PDB file of C-alpha atoms in Angstrom:
ATOM      1  CA  MET A  11       0.000   0.000   0.000  1.00  0.00           C
ATOM      2  CA  VAL A  12       1.327   3.405  -1.021  1.00  0.00           C
ATOM      3  CA  ASN A  13       0.730   6.185   1.502  1.00  0.00           C
ATOM      4  CA  ILE A  14      -0.002   9.675   0.190  1.00  0.00           C
ATOM      5  CA  ILE A  15      -0.283  12.631   2.535  1.00  0.00           C
ATOM      6  CA  LEU A  16      -2.640  15.163   0.980  1.00  0.00           C
ATOM      7  CA  ILE A  17      -2.177  18.654   2.394  1.00  0.00           C
ATOM      8  CA  THR A  18      -5.069  20.975   1.645  1.00  0.00           C
ATOM      9  CA  SER A  19      -7.236  23.440   3.488  1.00  0.00           C
ATOM     10  CA  ARG A  20     -10.019  22.665   1.024  1.00  0.00           C
ATOM     11  CA  VAL A  21     -11.744  19.904   2.965  1.00  0.00           C
ATOM     12  CA  GLY A  22     -14.201  19.003   0.219  1.00  0.00           C
ATOM     13  CA  LEU A  23     -11.395  18.484  -2.291  1.00  0.00           C
ATOM     14  CA  GLY A  24      -9.463  16.389   0.202  1.00  0.00           C
ATOM     15  CA  TYR A  25     -12.365  14.042   0.830  1.00  0.00           C
ATOM     16  CA  ALA A  26     -13.163  13.854  -2.888  1.00  0.00           C
ATOM     17  CA  LEU A  27      -9.603  12.771  -3.735  1.00  0.00           C
ATOM     18  CA  LYS A  28      -9.508  10.367  -0.797  1.00  0.00           C
ATOM     19  CA  SER A  29     -12.787   8.718  -1.799  1.00  0.00           C
ATOM     20  CA  ALA A  30     -11.697   8.571  -5.469  1.00  0.00           C
ATOM     21  CA  LEU A  31      -8.550   6.699  -4.477  1.00  0.00           C
ATOM     22  CA  ASP A  32     -10.321   4.285  -2.128  1.00  0.00           C
ATOM     23  CA  GLY A  33     -10.129   0.830  -3.626  1.00  0.00           C
ATOM     24  CA  THR A  34      -6.816   1.486  -5.360  1.00  0.00           C
ATOM     25  CA  HIS A  35      -3.422   0.608  -3.917  1.00  0.00           C
ATOM     26  CA  TYR A  36      -3.139   4.141  -2.506  1.00  0.00           C
ATOM     27  CA  ASN A  37      -3.933   5.162   1.060  1.00  0.00           C
ATOM     28  CA  VAL A  38      -4.651   8.890   1.361  1.00  0.00           C
ATOM     29  CA  ILE A  39      -4.015  10.595   4.692  1.00  0.00           C
ATOM     30  CA  LEU A  40      -5.543  14.068   4.951  1.00  0.00           C
ATOM     31  CA  ALA A  41      -3.730  17.004   6.553  1.00  0.00           C
ATOM     32  CA  CYS A  42      -5.070  20.554   6.750  1.00  0.00           C
ATOM     33  CA  SER A  43      -1.636  22.209   6.924  1.00  0.00           C
ATOM     34  CA  VAL A  44       2.051  21.488   6.489  1.00  0.00           C
ATOM     35  CA  GLU A  45       2.484  21.442  10.262  1.00  0.00           C
ATOM     36  CA  HIS A  46      -0.319  18.874  10.562  1.00  0.00           C
ATOM     37  CA  ALA A  47       1.328  16.765   7.850  1.00  0.00           C
ATOM     38  CA  LEU A  48       4.686  16.920   9.631  1.00  0.00           C
ATOM     39  CA  SER A  49       3.027  15.588  12.790  1.00  0.00           C
ATOM     40  CA  LEU A  50       1.666  12.607  10.806  1.00  0.00           C
ATOM     41  CA  VAL A  51       4.856  11.637   8.978  1.00  0.00           C
ATOM     42  CA  ALA A  52       6.433   9.426  11.637  1.00  0.00           C
ATOM     43  CA  ASP A  53       3.296   7.309  12.063  1.00  0.00           C
ATOM     44  CA  GLN A  54       2.169   7.165   8.437  1.00  0.00           C
ATOM     45  CA  SER A  55       5.460   6.759   6.484  1.00  0.00           C
ATOM     46  CA  PRO A  56       4.269   8.539   3.342  1.00  0.00           C
ATOM     47  CA  HIS A  57       5.695   7.729  -0.070  1.00  0.00           C
ATOM     48  CA  VAL A  58       4.405  10.918  -1.706  1.00  0.00           C
ATOM     49  CA  ILE A  59       3.190  14.297  -0.485  1.00  0.00           C
ATOM     50  CA  LEU A  60       0.442  15.943  -2.516  1.00  0.00           C
ATOM     51  CA  LEU A  61       0.495  19.633  -1.650  1.00  0.00           C
ATOM     52  CA  GLY A  62      -2.724  21.460  -2.442  1.00  0.00           C
ATOM     53  CA  ASP A  63      -3.920  24.939  -1.657  1.00  0.00           C
ATOM     54  CA  THR A  64      -3.375  25.935   1.957  1.00  0.00           C
ATOM     55  CA  ARG A  65      -3.293  29.218   3.805  1.00  0.00           C
ATOM     56  CA  GLN A  66       0.493  29.303   3.330  1.00  0.00           C
ATOM     57  CA  SER A  67       2.467  30.235   0.246  1.00  0.00           C
ATOM     58  CA  PHE A  68       3.775  27.336  -1.792  1.00  0.00           C
ATOM     59  CA  LEU A  69       7.313  28.636  -1.350  1.00  0.00           C
ATOM     60  CA  PHE A  70       6.991  28.581   2.442  1.00  0.00           C
ATOM     61  CA  ALA A  71       5.197  25.210   2.488  1.00  0.00           C
ATOM     62  CA  THR A  72       7.751  23.469   0.262  1.00  0.00           C
ATOM     63  CA  HIS A  73      10.568  25.058   2.270  1.00  0.00           C
ATOM     64  CA  LEU A  74       9.153  23.533   5.469  1.00  0.00           C
ATOM     65  CA  LEU A  75       8.859  20.123   3.805  1.00  0.00           C
ATOM     66  CA  ARG A  76      12.312  20.265   2.158  1.00  0.00           C
ATOM     67  CA  THR A  77      14.116  21.294   5.361  1.00  0.00           C
ATOM     68  CA  ASN A  78      12.467  18.748   7.667  1.00  0.00           C
ATOM     69  CA  LEU A  79      14.615  15.635   8.162  1.00  0.00           C
ATOM     70  CA  GLN A  80      11.609  13.314   7.920  1.00  0.00           C
ATOM     71  CA  THR A  81      10.210  14.754   4.682  1.00  0.00           C
ATOM     72  CA  LYS A  82      13.172  16.158   2.765  1.00  0.00           C
ATOM     73  CA  ASN A  83      13.490  13.031   0.580  1.00  0.00           C
ATOM     74  CA  ILE A  84       9.782  12.449   0.005  1.00  0.00           C
ATOM     75  CA  PRO A  85       8.642  13.544  -3.466  1.00  0.00           C
ATOM     76  CA  ILE A  86       6.169  16.440  -3.531  1.00  0.00           C
ATOM     77  CA  LEU A  87       3.437  16.859  -6.113  1.00  0.00           C
ATOM     78  CA  LEU A  88       1.749  20.248  -6.313  1.00  0.00           C
ATOM     79  CA  HIS A  89      -1.984  20.534  -7.017  1.00  0.00           C
ATOM     80  CA  THR A  90      -3.426  23.996  -7.574  1.00  0.00           C
ATOM     81  CA  ASN A  91      -5.229  26.349  -9.887  1.00  0.00           C
ATOM     82  CA  ASN A  92      -2.879  29.199  -8.918  1.00  0.00           C
ATOM     83  CA  PHE A  93      -1.564  31.113 -11.941  1.00  0.00           C
ATOM     84  CA  CYS A  94       2.038  31.006 -10.590  1.00  0.00           C
ATOM     85  CA  ILE A  95       2.399  27.349 -11.568  1.00  0.00           C
ATOM     86  CA  HIS A  96       2.752  28.411 -15.183  1.00  0.00           C
ATOM     87  CA  ASN A  97       6.093  30.069 -14.374  1.00  0.00           C
ATOM     88  CA  PRO A  98       8.857  27.413 -14.759  1.00  0.00           C
ATOM     89  CA  ASP A  99      11.332  29.403 -12.635  1.00  0.00           C
ATOM     90  CA  TYR A 100       8.862  29.547  -9.767  1.00  0.00           C
ATOM     91  CA  VAL A 101       8.126  25.819 -10.017  1.00  0.00           C
ATOM     92  CA  ALA A 102      11.850  25.021 -10.069  1.00  0.00           C
ATOM     93  CA  ARG A 103      12.340  27.068  -6.890  1.00  0.00           C
ATOM     94  CA  LEU A 104       9.612  25.043  -5.195  1.00  0.00           C
ATOM     95  CA  GLY A 105      11.481  21.795  -5.821  1.00  0.00           C
ATOM     96  CA  VAL A 106       8.359  19.781  -6.630  1.00  0.00           C
ATOM     97  CA  LYS A 107       8.372  16.695  -8.846  1.00  0.00           C
ATOM     98  CA  ALA A 108       5.246  17.603 -10.797  1.00  0.00           C
ATOM     99  CA  VAL A 109       2.538  20.232 -10.993  1.00  0.00           C
ATOM    100  CA  LEU A 110      -1.038  19.082 -11.408  1.00  0.00           C
ATOM    101  CA  ALA A 111      -3.326  21.896 -12.491  1.00  0.00           C
ATOM    102  CA  ALA A 112      -6.900  21.976 -11.284  1.00  0.00           C
ATOM    103  CA  PRO A 113      -9.331  20.627 -12.256  1.00  0.00           C
ATOM    104  CA  LEU A 114      -7.656  17.277 -11.921  1.00  0.00           C
ATOM    105  CA  SER A 115      -8.741  13.953 -13.325  1.00  0.00           C
ATOM    106  CA  LEU A 116      -8.136  10.775 -11.381  1.00  0.00           C
ATOM    107  CA  ARG A 117      -6.193   9.354 -14.343  1.00  0.00           C
ATOM    108  CA  HIS A 118      -3.750  12.299 -14.325  1.00  0.00           C
ATOM    109  CA  LEU A 119      -3.308  12.035 -10.564  1.00  0.00           C
ATOM    110  CA  LEU A 120      -2.571   8.310 -10.698  1.00  0.00           C
ATOM    111  CA  ARG A 121      -0.139   8.766 -13.596  1.00  0.00           C
ATOM    112  CA  ALA A 122       1.722  11.546 -11.752  1.00  0.00           C
ATOM    113  CA  VAL A 123       1.972   9.541  -8.531  1.00  0.00           C
ATOM    114  CA  ASP A 124       3.133   6.416 -10.389  1.00  0.00           C
ATOM    115  CA  ASN A 125       5.770   8.395 -12.312  1.00  0.00           C
ATOM    116  CA  CYS A 126       6.938  10.049  -9.127  1.00  0.00           C
ATOM    117  CA  LEU A 127       7.257   6.714  -7.320  1.00  0.00           C
ATOM    118  CA  HIS A 128       9.159   5.131 -10.210  1.00  0.00           C
ATOM    119  CA  GLU A 129      11.660   8.024 -10.176  1.00  0.00           C
ATOM    120  CA  PHE A 130      11.937   7.832  -6.384  1.00  0.00           C
ATOM    121  CA  VAL A 131      12.615   4.077  -6.378  1.00  0.00           C
ATOM    122  CA  ALA A 132      14.994   4.156  -9.357  1.00  0.00           C
TER     123      ALA A 132
END
């Protein structure tokens, strides 16, 4: 079972993604903030972090995840409809493995997670 921590302050989106992935080989753990996600990492052993819209900037959120010893090597996927994701320099500064623009199909999400895991394992 692959554990994904989904960080989003948009509760409805979080539950929608979690329910869409139920029945697959993915286990989605919901977190409402980066700090909440960091408190879950030791118990949940995530393979991927899916960072959605929160009340923090993406730069600050990815910085917290990249500098924490428990999460610095876990791949991060970014999910947002924020216009900044179309700037390649900004995305490179975030250090994320992939950007998934909203609205998101389940097929695109699964493909991105699978690609990310294959890179991480290789």
